[in-house]
XYZ file of C-alpha atoms in Angstrom:
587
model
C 129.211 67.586 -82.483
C 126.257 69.223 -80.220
C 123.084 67.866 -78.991
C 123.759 64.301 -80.750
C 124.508 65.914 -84.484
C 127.914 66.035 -86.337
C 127.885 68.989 -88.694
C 130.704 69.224 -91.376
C 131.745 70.842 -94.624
C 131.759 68.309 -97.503
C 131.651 68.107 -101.492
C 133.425 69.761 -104.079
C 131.452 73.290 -103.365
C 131.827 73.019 -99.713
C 128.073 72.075 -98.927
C 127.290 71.896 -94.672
C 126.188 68.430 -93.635
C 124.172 67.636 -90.673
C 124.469 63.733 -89.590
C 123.139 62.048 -86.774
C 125.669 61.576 -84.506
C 125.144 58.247 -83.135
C 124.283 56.642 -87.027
C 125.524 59.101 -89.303
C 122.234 59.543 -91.394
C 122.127 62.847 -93.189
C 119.559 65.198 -91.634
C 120.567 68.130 -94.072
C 122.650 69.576 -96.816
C 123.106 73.266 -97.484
C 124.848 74.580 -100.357
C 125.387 78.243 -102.148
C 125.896 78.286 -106.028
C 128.340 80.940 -106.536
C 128.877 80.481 -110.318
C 131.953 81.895 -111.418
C 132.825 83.517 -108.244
C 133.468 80.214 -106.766
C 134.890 78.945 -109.394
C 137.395 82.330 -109.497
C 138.016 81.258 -105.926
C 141.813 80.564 -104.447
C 140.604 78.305 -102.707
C 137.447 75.951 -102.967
C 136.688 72.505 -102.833
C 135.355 70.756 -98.869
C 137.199 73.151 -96.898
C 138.629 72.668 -93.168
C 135.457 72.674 -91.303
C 132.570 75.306 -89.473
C 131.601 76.722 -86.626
C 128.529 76.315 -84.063
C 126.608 79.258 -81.669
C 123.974 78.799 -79.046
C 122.681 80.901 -76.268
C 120.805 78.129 -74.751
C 118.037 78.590 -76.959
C 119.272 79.567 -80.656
C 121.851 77.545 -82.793
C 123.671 78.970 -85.320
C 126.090 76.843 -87.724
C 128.711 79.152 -89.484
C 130.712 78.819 -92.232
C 132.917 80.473 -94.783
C 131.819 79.256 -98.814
C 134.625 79.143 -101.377
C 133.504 82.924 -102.852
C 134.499 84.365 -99.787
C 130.722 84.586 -97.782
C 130.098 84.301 -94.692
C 127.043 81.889 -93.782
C 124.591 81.455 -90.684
C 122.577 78.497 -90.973
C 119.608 77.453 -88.546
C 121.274 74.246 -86.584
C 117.864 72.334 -86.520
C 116.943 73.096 -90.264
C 120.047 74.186 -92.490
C 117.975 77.130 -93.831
C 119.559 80.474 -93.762
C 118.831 82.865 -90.665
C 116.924 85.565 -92.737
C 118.209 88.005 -89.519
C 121.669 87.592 -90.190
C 123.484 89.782 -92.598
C 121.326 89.678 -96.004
C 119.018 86.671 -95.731
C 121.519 84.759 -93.515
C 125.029 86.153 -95.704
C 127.758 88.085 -95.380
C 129.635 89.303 -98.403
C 133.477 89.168 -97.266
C 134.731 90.652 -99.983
C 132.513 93.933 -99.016
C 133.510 96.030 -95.851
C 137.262 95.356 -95.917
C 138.718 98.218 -96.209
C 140.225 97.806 -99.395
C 138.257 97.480 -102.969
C 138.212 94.060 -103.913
C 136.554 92.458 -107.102
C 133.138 90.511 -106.354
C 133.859 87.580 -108.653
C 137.666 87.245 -109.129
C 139.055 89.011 -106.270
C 141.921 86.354 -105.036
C 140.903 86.112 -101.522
C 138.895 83.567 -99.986
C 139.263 81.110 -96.998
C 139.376 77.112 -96.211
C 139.586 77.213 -92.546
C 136.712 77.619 -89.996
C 135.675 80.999 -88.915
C 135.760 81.142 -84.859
C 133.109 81.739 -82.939
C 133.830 83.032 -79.408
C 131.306 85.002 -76.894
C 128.761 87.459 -79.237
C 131.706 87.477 -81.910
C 132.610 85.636 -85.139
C 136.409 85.833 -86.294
C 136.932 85.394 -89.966
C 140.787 85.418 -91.771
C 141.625 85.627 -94.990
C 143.785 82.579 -97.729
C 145.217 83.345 -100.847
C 146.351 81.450 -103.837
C 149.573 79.523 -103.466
C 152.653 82.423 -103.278
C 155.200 80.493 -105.364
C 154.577 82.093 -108.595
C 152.199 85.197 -107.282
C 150.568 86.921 -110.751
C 151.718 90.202 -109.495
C 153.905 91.881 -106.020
C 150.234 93.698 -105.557
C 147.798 91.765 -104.266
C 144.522 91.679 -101.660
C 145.799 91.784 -98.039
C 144.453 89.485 -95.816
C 142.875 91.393 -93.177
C 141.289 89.887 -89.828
C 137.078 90.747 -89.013
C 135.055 90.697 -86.100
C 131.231 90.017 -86.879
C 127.972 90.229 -84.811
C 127.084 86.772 -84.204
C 123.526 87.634 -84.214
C 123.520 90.412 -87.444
C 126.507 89.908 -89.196
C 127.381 93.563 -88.852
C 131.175 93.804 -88.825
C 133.096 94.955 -85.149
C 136.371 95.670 -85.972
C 139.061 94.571 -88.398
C 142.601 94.335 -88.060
C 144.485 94.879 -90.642
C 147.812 92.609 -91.041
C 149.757 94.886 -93.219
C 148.913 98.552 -91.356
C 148.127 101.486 -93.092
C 150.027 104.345 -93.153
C 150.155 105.942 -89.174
C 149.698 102.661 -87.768
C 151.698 100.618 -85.985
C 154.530 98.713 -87.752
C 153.934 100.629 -91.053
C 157.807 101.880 -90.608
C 158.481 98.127 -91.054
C 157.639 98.098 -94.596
C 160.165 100.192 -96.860
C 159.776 101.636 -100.227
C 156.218 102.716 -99.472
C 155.906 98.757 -99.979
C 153.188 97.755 -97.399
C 150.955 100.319 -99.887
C 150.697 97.341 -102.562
C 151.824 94.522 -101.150
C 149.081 92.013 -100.474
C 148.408 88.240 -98.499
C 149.563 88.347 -94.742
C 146.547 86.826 -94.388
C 145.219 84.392 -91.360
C 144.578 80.853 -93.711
C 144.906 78.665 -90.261
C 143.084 78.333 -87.669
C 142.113 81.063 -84.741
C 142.614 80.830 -81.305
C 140.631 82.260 -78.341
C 141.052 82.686 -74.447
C 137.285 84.381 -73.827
C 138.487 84.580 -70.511
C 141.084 87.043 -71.263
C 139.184 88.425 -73.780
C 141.761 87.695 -76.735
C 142.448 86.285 -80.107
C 145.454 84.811 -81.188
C 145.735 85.228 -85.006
C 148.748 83.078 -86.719
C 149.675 85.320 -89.848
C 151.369 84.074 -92.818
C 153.980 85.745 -94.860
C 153.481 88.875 -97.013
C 153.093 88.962 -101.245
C 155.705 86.881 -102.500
C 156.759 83.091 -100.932
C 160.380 83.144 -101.820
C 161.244 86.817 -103.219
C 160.771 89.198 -100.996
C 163.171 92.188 -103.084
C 159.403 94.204 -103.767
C 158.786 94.696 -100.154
C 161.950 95.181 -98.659
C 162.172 95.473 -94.616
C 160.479 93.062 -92.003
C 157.260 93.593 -92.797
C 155.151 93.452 -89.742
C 152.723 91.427 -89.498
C 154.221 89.106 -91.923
C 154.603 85.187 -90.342
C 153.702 86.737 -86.470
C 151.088 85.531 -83.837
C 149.465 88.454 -83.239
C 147.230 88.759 -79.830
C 144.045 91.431 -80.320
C 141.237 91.763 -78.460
C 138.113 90.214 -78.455
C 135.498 92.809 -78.630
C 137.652 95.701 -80.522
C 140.278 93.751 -82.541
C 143.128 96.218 -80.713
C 146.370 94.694 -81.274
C 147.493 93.780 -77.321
C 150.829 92.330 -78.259
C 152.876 90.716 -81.442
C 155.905 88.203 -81.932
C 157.257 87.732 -85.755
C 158.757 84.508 -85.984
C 160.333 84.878 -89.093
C 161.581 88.322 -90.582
C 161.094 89.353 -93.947
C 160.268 85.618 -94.369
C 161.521 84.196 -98.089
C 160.636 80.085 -97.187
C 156.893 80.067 -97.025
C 157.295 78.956 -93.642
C 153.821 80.894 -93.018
C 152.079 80.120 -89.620
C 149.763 77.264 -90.382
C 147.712 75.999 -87.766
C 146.025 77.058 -84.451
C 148.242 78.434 -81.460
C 147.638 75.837 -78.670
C 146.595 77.181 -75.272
C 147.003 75.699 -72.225
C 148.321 76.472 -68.689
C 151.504 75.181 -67.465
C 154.166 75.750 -64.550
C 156.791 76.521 -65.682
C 159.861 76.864 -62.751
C 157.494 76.539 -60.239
C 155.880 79.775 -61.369
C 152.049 79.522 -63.091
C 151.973 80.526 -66.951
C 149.072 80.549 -69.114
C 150.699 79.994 -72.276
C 150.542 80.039 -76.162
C 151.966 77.344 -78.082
C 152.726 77.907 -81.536
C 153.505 74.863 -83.996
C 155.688 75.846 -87.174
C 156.606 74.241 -90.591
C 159.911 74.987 -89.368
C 159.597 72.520 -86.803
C 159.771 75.499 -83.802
C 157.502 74.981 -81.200
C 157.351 78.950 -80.141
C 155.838 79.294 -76.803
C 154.774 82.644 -74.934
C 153.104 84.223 -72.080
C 149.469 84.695 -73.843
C 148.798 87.233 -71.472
C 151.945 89.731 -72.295
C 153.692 87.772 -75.418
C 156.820 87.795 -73.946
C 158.641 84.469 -74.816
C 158.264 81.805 -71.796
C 161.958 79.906 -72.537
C 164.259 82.551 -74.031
C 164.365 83.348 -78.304
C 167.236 84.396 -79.267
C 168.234 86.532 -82.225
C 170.638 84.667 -84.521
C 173.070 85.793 -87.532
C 171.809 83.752 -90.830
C 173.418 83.833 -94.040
C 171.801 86.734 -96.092
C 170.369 86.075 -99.888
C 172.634 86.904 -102.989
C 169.440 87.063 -105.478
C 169.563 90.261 -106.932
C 167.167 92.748 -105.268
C 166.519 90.555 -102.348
C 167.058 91.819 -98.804
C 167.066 89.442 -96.139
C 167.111 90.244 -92.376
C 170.583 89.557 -90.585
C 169.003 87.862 -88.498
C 165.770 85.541 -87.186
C 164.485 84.245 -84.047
C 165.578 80.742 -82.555
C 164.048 79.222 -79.092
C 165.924 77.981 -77.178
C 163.570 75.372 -75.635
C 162.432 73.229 -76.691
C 164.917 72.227 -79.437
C 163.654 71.754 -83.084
C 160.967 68.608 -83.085
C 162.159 67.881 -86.489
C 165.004 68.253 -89.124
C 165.849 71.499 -90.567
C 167.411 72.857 -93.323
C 169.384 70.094 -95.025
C 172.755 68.376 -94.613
C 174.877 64.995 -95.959
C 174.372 63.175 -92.604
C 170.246 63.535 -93.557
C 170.924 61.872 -97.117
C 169.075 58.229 -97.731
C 171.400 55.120 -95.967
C 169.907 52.045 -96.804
C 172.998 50.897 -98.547
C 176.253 52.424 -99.444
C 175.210 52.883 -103.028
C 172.122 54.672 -102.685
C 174.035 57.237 -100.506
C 176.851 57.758 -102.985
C 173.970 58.288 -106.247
C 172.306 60.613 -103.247
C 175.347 63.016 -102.553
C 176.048 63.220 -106.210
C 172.855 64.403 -107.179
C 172.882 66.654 -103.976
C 176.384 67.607 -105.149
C 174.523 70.075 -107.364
C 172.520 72.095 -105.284
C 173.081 74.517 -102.323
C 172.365 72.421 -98.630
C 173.038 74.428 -95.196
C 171.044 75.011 -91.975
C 167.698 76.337 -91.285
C 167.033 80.021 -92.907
C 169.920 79.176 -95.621
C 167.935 81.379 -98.360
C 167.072 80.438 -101.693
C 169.131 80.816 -104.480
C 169.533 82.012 -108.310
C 169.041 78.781 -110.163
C 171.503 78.043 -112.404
C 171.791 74.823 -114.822
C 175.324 73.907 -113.687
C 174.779 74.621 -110.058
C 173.491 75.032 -107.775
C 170.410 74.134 -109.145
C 168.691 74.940 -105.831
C 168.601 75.381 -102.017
C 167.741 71.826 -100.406
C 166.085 72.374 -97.062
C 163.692 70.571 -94.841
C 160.955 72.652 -92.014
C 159.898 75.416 -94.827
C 156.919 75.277 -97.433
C 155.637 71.978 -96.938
C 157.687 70.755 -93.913
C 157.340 70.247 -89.953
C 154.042 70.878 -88.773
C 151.288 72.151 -91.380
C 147.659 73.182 -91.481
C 146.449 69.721 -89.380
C 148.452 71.258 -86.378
C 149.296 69.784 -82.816
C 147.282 68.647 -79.993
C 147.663 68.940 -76.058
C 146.908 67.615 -72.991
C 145.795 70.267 -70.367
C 146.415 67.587 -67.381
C 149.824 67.370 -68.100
C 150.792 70.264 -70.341
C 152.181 67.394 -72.927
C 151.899 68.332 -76.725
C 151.740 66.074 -79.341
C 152.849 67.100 -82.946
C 152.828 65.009 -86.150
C 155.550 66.398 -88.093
C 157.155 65.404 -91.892
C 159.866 65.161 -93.482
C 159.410 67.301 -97.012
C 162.100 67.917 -99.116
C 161.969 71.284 -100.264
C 164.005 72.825 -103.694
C 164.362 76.586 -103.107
C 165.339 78.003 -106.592
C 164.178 81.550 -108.515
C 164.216 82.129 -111.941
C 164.094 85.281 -113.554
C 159.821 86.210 -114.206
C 158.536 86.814 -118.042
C 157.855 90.728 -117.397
C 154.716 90.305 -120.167
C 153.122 88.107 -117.788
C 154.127 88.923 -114.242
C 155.581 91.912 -112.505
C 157.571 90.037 -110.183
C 161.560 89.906 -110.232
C 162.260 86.857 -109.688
C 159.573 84.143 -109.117
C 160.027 80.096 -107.710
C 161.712 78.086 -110.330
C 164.668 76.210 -112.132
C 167.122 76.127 -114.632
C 167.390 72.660 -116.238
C 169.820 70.537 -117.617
C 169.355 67.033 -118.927
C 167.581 64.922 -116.786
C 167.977 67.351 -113.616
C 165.171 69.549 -114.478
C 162.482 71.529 -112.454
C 160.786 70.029 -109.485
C 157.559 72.329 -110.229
C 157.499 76.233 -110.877
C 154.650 76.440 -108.203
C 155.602 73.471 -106.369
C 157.206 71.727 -103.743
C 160.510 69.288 -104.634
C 159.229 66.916 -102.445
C 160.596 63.416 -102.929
C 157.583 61.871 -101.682
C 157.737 58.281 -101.242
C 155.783 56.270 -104.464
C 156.334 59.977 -106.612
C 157.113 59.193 -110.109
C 160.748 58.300 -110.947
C 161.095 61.834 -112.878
C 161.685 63.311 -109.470
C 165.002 64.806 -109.642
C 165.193 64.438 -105.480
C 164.819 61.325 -105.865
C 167.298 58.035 -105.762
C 165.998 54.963 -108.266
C 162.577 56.252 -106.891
C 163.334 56.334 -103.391
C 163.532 59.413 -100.915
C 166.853 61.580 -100.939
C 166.772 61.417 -97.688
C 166.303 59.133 -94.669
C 163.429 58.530 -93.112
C 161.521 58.923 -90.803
C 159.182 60.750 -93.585
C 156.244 61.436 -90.974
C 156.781 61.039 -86.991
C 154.761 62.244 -83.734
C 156.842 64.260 -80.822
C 155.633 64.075 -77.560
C 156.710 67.502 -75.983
C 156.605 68.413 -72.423
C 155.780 72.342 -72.267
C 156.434 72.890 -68.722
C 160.062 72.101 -69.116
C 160.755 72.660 -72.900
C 161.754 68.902 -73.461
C 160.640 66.303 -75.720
C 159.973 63.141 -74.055
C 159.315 60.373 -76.903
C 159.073 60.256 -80.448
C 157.911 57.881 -83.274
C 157.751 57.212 -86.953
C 153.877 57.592 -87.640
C 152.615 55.601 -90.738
C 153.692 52.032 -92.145
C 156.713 51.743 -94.534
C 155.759 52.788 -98.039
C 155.471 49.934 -100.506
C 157.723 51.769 -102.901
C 160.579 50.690 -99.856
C 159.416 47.635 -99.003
C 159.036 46.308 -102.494
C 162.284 48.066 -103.671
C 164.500 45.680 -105.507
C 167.465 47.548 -103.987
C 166.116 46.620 -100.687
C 165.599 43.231 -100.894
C 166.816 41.196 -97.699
C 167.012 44.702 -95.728
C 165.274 45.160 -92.554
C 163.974 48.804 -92.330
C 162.269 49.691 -89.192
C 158.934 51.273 -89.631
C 159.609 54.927 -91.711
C 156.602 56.756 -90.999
C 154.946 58.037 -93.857
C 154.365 62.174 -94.775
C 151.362 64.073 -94.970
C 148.518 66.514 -93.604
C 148.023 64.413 -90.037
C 146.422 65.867 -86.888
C 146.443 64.167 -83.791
C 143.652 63.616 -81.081
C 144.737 63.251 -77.503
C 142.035 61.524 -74.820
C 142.964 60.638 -70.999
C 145.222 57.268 -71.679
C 145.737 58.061 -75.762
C 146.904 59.748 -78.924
C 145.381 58.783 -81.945
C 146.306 59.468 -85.536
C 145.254 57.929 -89.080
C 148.054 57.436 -91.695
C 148.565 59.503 -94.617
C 148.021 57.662 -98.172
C 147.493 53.979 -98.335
C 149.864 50.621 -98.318
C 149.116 46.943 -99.423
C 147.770 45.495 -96.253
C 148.128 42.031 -95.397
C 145.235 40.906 -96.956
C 146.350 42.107 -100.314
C 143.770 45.315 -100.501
C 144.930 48.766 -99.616
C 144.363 50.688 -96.633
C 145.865 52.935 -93.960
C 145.606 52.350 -89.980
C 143.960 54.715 -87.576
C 147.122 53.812 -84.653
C 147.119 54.584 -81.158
C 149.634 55.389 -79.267
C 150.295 55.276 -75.285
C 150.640 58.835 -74.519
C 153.000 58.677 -72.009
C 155.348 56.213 -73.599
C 154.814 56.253 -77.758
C 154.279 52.678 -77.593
C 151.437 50.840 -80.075
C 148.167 50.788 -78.255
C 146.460 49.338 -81.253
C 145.021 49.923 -84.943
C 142.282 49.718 -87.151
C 142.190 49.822 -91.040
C 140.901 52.424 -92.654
C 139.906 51.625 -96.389
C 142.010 54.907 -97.224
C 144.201 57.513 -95.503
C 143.643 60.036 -93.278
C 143.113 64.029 -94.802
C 143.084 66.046 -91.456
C 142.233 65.570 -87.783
C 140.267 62.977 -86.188
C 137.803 64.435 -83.567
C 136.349 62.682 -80.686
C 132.501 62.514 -78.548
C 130.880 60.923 -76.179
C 126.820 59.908 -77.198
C 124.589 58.025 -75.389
C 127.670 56.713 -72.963
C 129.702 55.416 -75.971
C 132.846 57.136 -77.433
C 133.047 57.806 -80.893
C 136.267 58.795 -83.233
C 135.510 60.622 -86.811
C 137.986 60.654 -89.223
C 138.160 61.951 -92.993
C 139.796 59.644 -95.444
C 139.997 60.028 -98.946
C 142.639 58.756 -101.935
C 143.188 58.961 -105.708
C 140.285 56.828 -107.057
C 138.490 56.752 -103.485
C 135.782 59.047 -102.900
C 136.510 61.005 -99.624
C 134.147 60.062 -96.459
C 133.722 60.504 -92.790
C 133.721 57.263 -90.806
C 132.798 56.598 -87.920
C 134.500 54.624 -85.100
C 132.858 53.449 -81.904
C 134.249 52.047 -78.776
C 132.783 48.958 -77.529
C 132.650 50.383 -73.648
């Protein structure tokens, strides 16, 4: 929101909406046709949202269209500012440094570009990794643009080139074809400093990594460059030679804290893996110590792994990892016995347990929690810079890490995600996440009589106190599925409220955290909804709820108009056209 208007991405080709602010009326609509170019694109539909520019007399609204093109629109108007690139474009897929195909090049991006100072930041997202069409690919390198002429600054390029630093990181001449490593979350800036804080996900290849053998900088790091030249200052890899699509997803959070009595302007880093990685911004070096672990190493043939991976010591783990019996569903004795058999035939073990071979008779799989679609995802965390509190909505998603061997007529790729079936126990999706989602279909094979394999809480919020690496509350987040409350084999149970799991960000204000629910239950009154909850901050307790008539599908954002307070939320559902709505406080 500036100067009274709400501008968003919306629609299924990612048109820019402005609304008024205090009535939501639609003042304009821009949108590009992009033909088969954006319908070649990785990824398309509404995207994540857009950025805004003024110097006090100009606005600027910019945003990134699903065929990879970078767009200034007048604020006031919505028409294209004719002085920026080529009649107010950028073509993204020109000027990278690498030859990339106008129309079905796979690289695009979802997120907002980042507007800091004179300078626009623009990453890169690819198509889902689980079953990648080839082990060469487009690499996801990080611009700098002109705000003014769209004439590129710098780039940065997140697998180097040969010469560079961290190229010796990549054996087998493998960081020559190897592609993604691009930036698909959000970007961070301190303009004060004079840096940008890119979150990198993982190289060519989610869960084989035997084509590009070695760690593979800057595969799943935060990277810290500079502003103006896109120099790399300093670099931490999270994961090594990473094999779990654990990516970076989501924005670093930064915020000041004390830390020992001594002042630290830190980076916080939310993971899938349920890490909350936290460094000096200024130097990268790791505020509560990391400490390189042994982890058992991968028997796929080919594969590689890294003897070892980074664990923080503070603060612990905000979430489940990896997977073990003591996580397996415990409503009743019976449920837990059908639960163990089933996991009886797959692989389970702590976090950075690799995937495995699949094999029809066992294990089928690698069961783990915190990886592909686990922990903390694209929504990230919020903070408080009063009290250097975050607040992370994590879930609980059950992921099946199993390869198959690839058909070499259609893919050049080893080994690719997959599984071997037998009977009933059959493949949770060759592209896919095994997610026993509560109210998935009963075909689920992690699944028990169409309940969870595990125990809940499916979704929760951790309230995390960064200045001593402790977490001070925690709570489920979302009202008990109806698949649970109207199970048969639950009848005269009392289940506490299990959360519910999905793409939730939270908003913090001075006295609150707010979040919407993810998906929709059978409210009292017999219709279906979701609740936009608050929560005390300080405490976790309810502070109240309104129903939404569908759940939330990112982060709520907050203003202040005309003395009143407003919260905007996107909702959306299977059969319910997605909106924004609205919320205003009475005082």
């Amino acid at each position: 929101m500036a100067n009274g208007v709400v501008y968003a991405t919306a629609g299924t080709r990612r048109a820019v909406i402005a609304l008024d602010g205090a009535t939501g009326e639609l003042l304009w609509v821009h949108g590009e046709p992009e033909g088969e170019r954006g319908r070649s694109a990785p990824r398309q539909l509404s995207g994540r949202g857009l950025s805004y520019w003024t110097d006090g007399r100009e606005e600027r609204v910019l945003y990134v269209t699903p065929g990879y093109r970078l767009v200034a629109l007048n604020a006031k108007t919505g028409t294209p500012v004719a002085a920026f690139g080529q009649n107010g474009i950028v073509d993204l897929k020109q000027d990278d440094d690498q030859v990339i195909d106008p129309v079905t090049g796979e690289v695009g991006l979802h997120s907002a570009p980042v507007v800091a100072g004179e300078t626009i930041i623009v990453g890169a997202a690819h198509r889902s990794g689980g079953v990648p069409r080839s082990k060469t690919n487009v690499k996801g390198y990080v611009r700098g643009f002109d705000v003014r002429t769209g004439k590129r600054l710098w780039i940065f390029h997140t697998i180097p080139k040969p010469g560079e630093f961290g190229y010796n990181t990549w054996e087998s001449d493998s960081a020559d074809y190897t592609g993604n490593t691009g930036v698909w979350g959000q970007i961070s800036v301190d303009e004060q400093l004079g840096m940008v804080y890119l979150p990198v996900e993982l190289p060519t290849g989610d869960y084989y990594g035997g084509h590009r053998p070695g760690n593979g900088l800057f595969g799943e790091s935060v990277v810290a460059v500079d502003l103006k030249t896109g120099q790399r200052k300093w670099h931490y890899q999270l994961v090594h030679h990473g094999i779990w699509d654990m990516d970076i997803p989501c924005a670093p959070m930064l915020v000041d804290l004390t830390v020992n009595g001594r002042a630290v302007k830190a980076l916080a880093q939310p993971t899938k893996q349920a890490f909350l990685y936290m460094f000096d911004r200024i130097t990268g070096q790791p505020i509560f110590p990391i400490e390189e672990r042994p982890v058992e190493q991968s028997n796929v043939p080919g594969e590689k792994t890294s003897p070892t991976q980074p664990f923080p010591t503070k603060p612990p783990a905000y979430d489940r990892q990896g997977f073990s019996l003591d996580d397996l569903i415990d409503f009743t004795p019976e449920l837990k016995a059908q639960a163990r058999e089933i996991v009886s035939h797959y692989k389970i073990g702590p976090v950075f347990t690799p995937p495995v071979l699949s094999k029809a008779e066992g294990p089928i799989g690698t069961l783990a929690f915190a990886t592909a679609q686990g922990g903390t995802v694209w929504a990230g965390g919020s903070l408080d810079p009063d009290t250097g509190i975050a607040y992370l909505y994590s879930r609980k998603s059950l992921t099946n890490l199993a390869m198959v061997p690839s058909d070499p007529k259609v893919n050049d790729f080893r080994f690719i995600q997959g599984t071997a079936t037998e009977g009933a126990r059959s493949t949770a999706g060759a592209g896919g996440d095994g997610a026993a989602v509560p109210g998935t279909p009963a075909a689920n094979p992690l699944s028990v009589q169409n309940l969870p394999l595990f125990k809940p809480p499916y979704g929760q919020i951790t309230a995390l106190d960064m200045n001593k690496g402790e977490i001070l509350w925690q709570v489920p987040h979302g009202e008990t599925p109806d698949v649970i409350r109207n199970h048969p084999a639950l009848k005269g149970l009392t289940i506490p409220r299990t959360g519910r799991a999905g793409i939730i960000g939270t908003v913090v204000t001075k006295t609150l955290v707010i979040a919407g629910e993810a998906g929709t239950i059978t409210l009292p009154d017999g219709k279906k909804g979701a609740y936009l909850r608050a929560y005390d901050k300080k405490t976790g307790k309810d502070a109240g709820a309104v129903v939404m008539p569908a759940g939330q599908t990112g982060s709520p954002m907050t203003y202040m108009l005309n003395g009143k307070q407003y919260i905007v939320v996107a909702v959306g559902a299977a059969g319910y056209p997605a909106e924004y709505i609205a919320y205003r406080l009475p005082n």
